[in-house]
XYZ file of C-alpha atoms in Angstrom:
246
model
C -31.519 -102.544 -5.978
C -33.341 -105.402 -7.682
C -31.185 -107.701 -9.381
C -31.900 -109.199 -12.896
C -31.379 -113.129 -12.845
C -33.395 -114.221 -16.009
C -33.782 -112.909 -19.524
C -37.067 -111.885 -18.791
C -35.785 -109.642 -15.912
C -33.457 -108.226 -18.072
C -36.009 -107.384 -20.607
C -38.322 -105.788 -17.936
C -35.467 -103.775 -15.857
C -33.935 -102.377 -19.080
C -37.064 -101.090 -20.256
C -37.757 -99.631 -16.819
C -34.268 -97.517 -16.722
C -35.394 -93.943 -16.706
C -31.735 -92.335 -17.558
C -28.171 -93.543 -17.983
C -27.662 -93.571 -14.177
C -30.506 -95.946 -13.440
C -29.482 -98.159 -16.547
C -25.678 -98.298 -15.388
C -27.105 -99.386 -11.815
C -29.303 -101.984 -13.476
C -26.416 -103.455 -15.628
C -24.176 -103.678 -12.514
C -27.011 -106.019 -10.911
C -27.209 -108.192 -13.900
C -26.914 -112.200 -12.766
C -28.802 -113.519 -16.062
C -26.073 -115.440 -17.588
C -24.793 -118.320 -15.169
C -21.498 -118.882 -17.232
C -20.681 -115.520 -17.436
C -21.394 -114.948 -13.585
C -19.113 -117.929 -12.712
C -16.285 -116.588 -14.910
C -16.291 -112.771 -14.052
C -16.492 -113.700 -10.414
C -13.734 -116.392 -10.625
C -11.398 -114.047 -12.361
C -12.208 -111.428 -9.583
C -11.326 -113.981 -6.848
C -8.340 -115.623 -8.379
C -6.897 -112.523 -9.866
C -3.902 -111.874 -12.067
C -0.457 -111.808 -9.951
C 0.019 -108.092 -11.238
C -3.065 -106.996 -9.605
C -3.504 -109.396 -6.697
C -3.429 -106.808 -4.252
C -6.314 -105.023 -6.000
C -10.071 -105.574 -5.479
C -11.806 -106.506 -8.630
C -14.922 -104.890 -9.801
C -16.285 -108.600 -10.990
C -19.704 -107.285 -12.258
C -21.101 -106.405 -15.496
C -19.348 -103.332 -16.885
C -21.746 -100.280 -17.792
C -21.439 -97.720 -20.522
C -19.042 -94.695 -20.074
C -19.338 -91.332 -21.531
C -22.039 -88.253 -21.574
C -25.399 -88.707 -22.342
C -25.584 -86.464 -25.005
C -23.080 -88.177 -27.185
C -23.047 -87.689 -30.995
C -20.695 -90.665 -31.186
C -20.848 -94.249 -29.763
C -18.261 -96.885 -29.650
C -19.620 -100.134 -29.546
C -17.117 -102.970 -28.511
C -17.748 -106.825 -27.817
C -17.429 -107.445 -24.116
C -15.104 -106.084 -21.149
C -11.741 -107.445 -20.427
C -11.229 -110.182 -17.751
C -8.394 -108.016 -16.175
C -9.471 -104.513 -17.653
C -12.821 -103.587 -17.280
C -13.807 -106.749 -15.284
C -11.149 -105.366 -12.776
C -11.647 -101.591 -12.859
C -15.377 -101.489 -13.443
C -14.860 -99.010 -16.379
C -15.166 -99.990 -19.976
C -11.685 -100.387 -21.810
C -9.969 -99.306 -18.697
C -6.909 -100.664 -17.361
C -5.829 -102.932 -20.274
C -3.604 -102.354 -23.456
C -6.638 -102.317 -25.630
C -7.865 -99.257 -23.621
C -4.403 -97.843 -23.832
C -4.823 -97.918 -27.526
C -8.289 -96.692 -27.786
C -8.171 -93.898 -25.417
C -4.735 -92.558 -26.902
C -6.757 -92.131 -30.262
C -9.566 -90.450 -28.628
C -7.301 -88.153 -26.967
C -5.578 -87.385 -30.627
C -9.091 -86.992 -31.940
C -10.189 -84.426 -29.170
C -12.683 -86.627 -27.878
C -10.896 -87.362 -24.475
C -9.332 -85.043 -21.929
C -6.217 -87.537 -21.280
C -4.675 -90.530 -23.466
C -4.581 -92.872 -20.532
C -7.367 -94.684 -18.810
C -6.102 -96.997 -15.779
C -8.658 -96.631 -13.075
C -12.252 -95.439 -12.649
C -11.012 -92.523 -10.847
C -8.246 -91.186 -12.891
C -10.022 -88.094 -14.155
C -10.685 -89.491 -17.701
C -13.706 -87.383 -19.425
C -15.000 -87.911 -23.006
C -16.439 -85.173 -25.344
C -19.419 -86.390 -27.490
C -18.588 -89.788 -27.357
C -20.117 -92.750 -25.150
C -18.554 -96.201 -24.995
C -20.573 -99.533 -24.286
C -20.270 -103.082 -25.472
C -22.763 -105.502 -26.749
C -21.955 -108.286 -23.963
C -21.473 -106.320 -20.339
C -19.940 -109.368 -18.725
C -16.212 -110.336 -19.280
C -16.673 -113.758 -21.185
C -14.206 -117.013 -21.130
C -11.920 -116.700 -24.028
C -13.553 -113.322 -25.165
C -16.273 -115.472 -26.635
C -19.906 -114.934 -25.554
C -22.226 -117.590 -26.696
C -25.166 -116.433 -29.002
C -27.757 -116.878 -26.069
C -25.397 -114.743 -23.870
C -25.474 -112.096 -26.680
C -29.037 -112.087 -27.034
C -29.969 -112.090 -23.150
C -27.439 -109.152 -22.715
C -29.160 -107.364 -25.785
C -31.762 -105.410 -24.071
C -29.281 -103.393 -22.121
C -27.617 -102.119 -25.213
C -30.979 -101.406 -26.826
C -32.055 -99.315 -24.035
C -28.836 -97.418 -23.849
C -28.969 -96.619 -27.464
C -32.698 -95.356 -26.642
C -31.688 -93.132 -24.152
C -28.863 -91.449 -26.132
C -30.789 -91.775 -29.272
C -31.643 -87.768 -29.473
C -28.177 -86.819 -29.927
C -26.395 -90.191 -31.409
C -25.252 -89.709 -35.022
C -22.613 -92.100 -35.689
C -21.580 -95.617 -34.193
C -18.113 -96.925 -34.449
C -18.274 -100.824 -34.028
C -14.837 -102.280 -32.979
C -14.852 -105.625 -34.729
C -17.377 -108.071 -36.538
C -19.200 -108.947 -33.316
C -20.056 -105.433 -32.488
C -20.979 -104.805 -36.278
C -23.415 -107.580 -36.181
C -25.056 -106.629 -32.740
C -26.056 -103.324 -34.360
C -28.412 -104.525 -36.752
C -30.940 -105.619 -33.862
C -30.613 -102.139 -32.546
C -32.369 -100.801 -35.761
C -35.323 -102.998 -35.534
C -35.657 -102.524 -31.387
C -34.770 -98.783 -31.258
C -35.623 -97.125 -34.388
C -38.279 -99.624 -35.811
C -36.526 -100.154 -39.015
C -35.728 -103.300 -40.783
C -32.086 -104.265 -41.096
C -30.671 -104.277 -44.561
C -30.631 -107.419 -46.236
C -28.105 -108.777 -47.104
C -26.264 -107.446 -44.056
C -23.397 -105.255 -45.149
C -20.083 -106.809 -44.562
C -17.750 -105.890 -41.918
C -14.612 -104.330 -42.736
C -12.119 -101.570 -41.381
C -13.335 -98.376 -42.600
C -16.562 -99.924 -43.795
C -19.510 -97.421 -43.657
C -23.348 -98.047 -43.906
C -25.963 -95.424 -43.746
C -29.816 -95.439 -43.674
C -32.614 -93.061 -43.471
C -33.030 -91.184 -40.024
C -30.691 -93.670 -38.216
C -27.044 -93.330 -36.923
C -24.109 -93.830 -39.812
C -22.319 -97.174 -38.839
C -18.630 -97.005 -39.250
C -16.397 -100.500 -39.059
C -12.978 -100.267 -37.214
C -10.904 -103.334 -36.477
C -10.735 -104.045 -32.564
C -8.316 -102.491 -30.512
C -6.950 -105.892 -29.320
C -3.496 -106.728 -29.020
C -3.718 -109.298 -31.551
C -4.562 -106.501 -34.112
C -2.429 -103.714 -32.427
C 0.636 -105.665 -31.936
C 0.677 -107.221 -35.330
C 0.300 -103.970 -37.207
C -3.309 -104.906 -38.364
C -4.405 -101.639 -36.762
C -2.256 -98.796 -36.777
C -2.565 -95.706 -34.706
C -3.052 -93.853 -38.196
C -5.913 -96.279 -39.193
C -7.695 -95.214 -35.903
C -7.120 -91.805 -36.342
C -8.935 -92.141 -39.901
C -12.046 -93.714 -38.505
C -12.611 -91.351 -35.895
C -11.577 -88.432 -37.991
C -14.645 -89.720 -40.191
C -16.880 -90.183 -37.392
C -16.150 -86.663 -36.115
C -17.241 -85.391 -39.639
C -20.216 -87.482 -40.102
C -21.423 -86.530 -36.522
C -20.325 -82.846 -37.097
C -18.350 -82.712 -34.276
C -15.629 -79.877 -34.165
């Protein structure tokens, strides 16, 4: 499989992806951001003590979920010892524990836990992906890294566009990453000024998916009570309603 090592190669390879399986394979072979490549590989080599006997994925993390999803969940980036370890987004960390428990309560996942890529988890009417596909140092991608990675997001939305009705943005970074999708995928000018992010924020436009804001499922939010299970239930309940998912 050809690797993408420059921003131009990312653009070209993303555009050639014929389906989600092809796109996922292409994402996994991306080396276009040197800082992120160094970090993800260092984390995979050094490893956290609790996981020292495990082989880390250590590559970009593709999306997860069915290709006919009506709901998309857009995150920031994989966790260093979560998706970067397991190879599946939001899998193997406490943020994922919170997210998948909420999806299970909403009837959008077949089980409430996500510990490994082969644990049997399946999603219904929902696909999850991130704006940046590599784990970044301090969970903070640079603007250049965000922009280099954007073609993967744009192509993924293009491939699920026929069924996609609602996007749930986890955090302000994901909320901001959605606006360029309107221009690149839907050929529509983003609203100006941009609607402010907030938990429960809702934006809708003509012939594009509805956008819902949700505080990120990070420990910083869930451990402090800023984001509660009930708040997540409200967001996913609203997403199901807008997407007309039973």
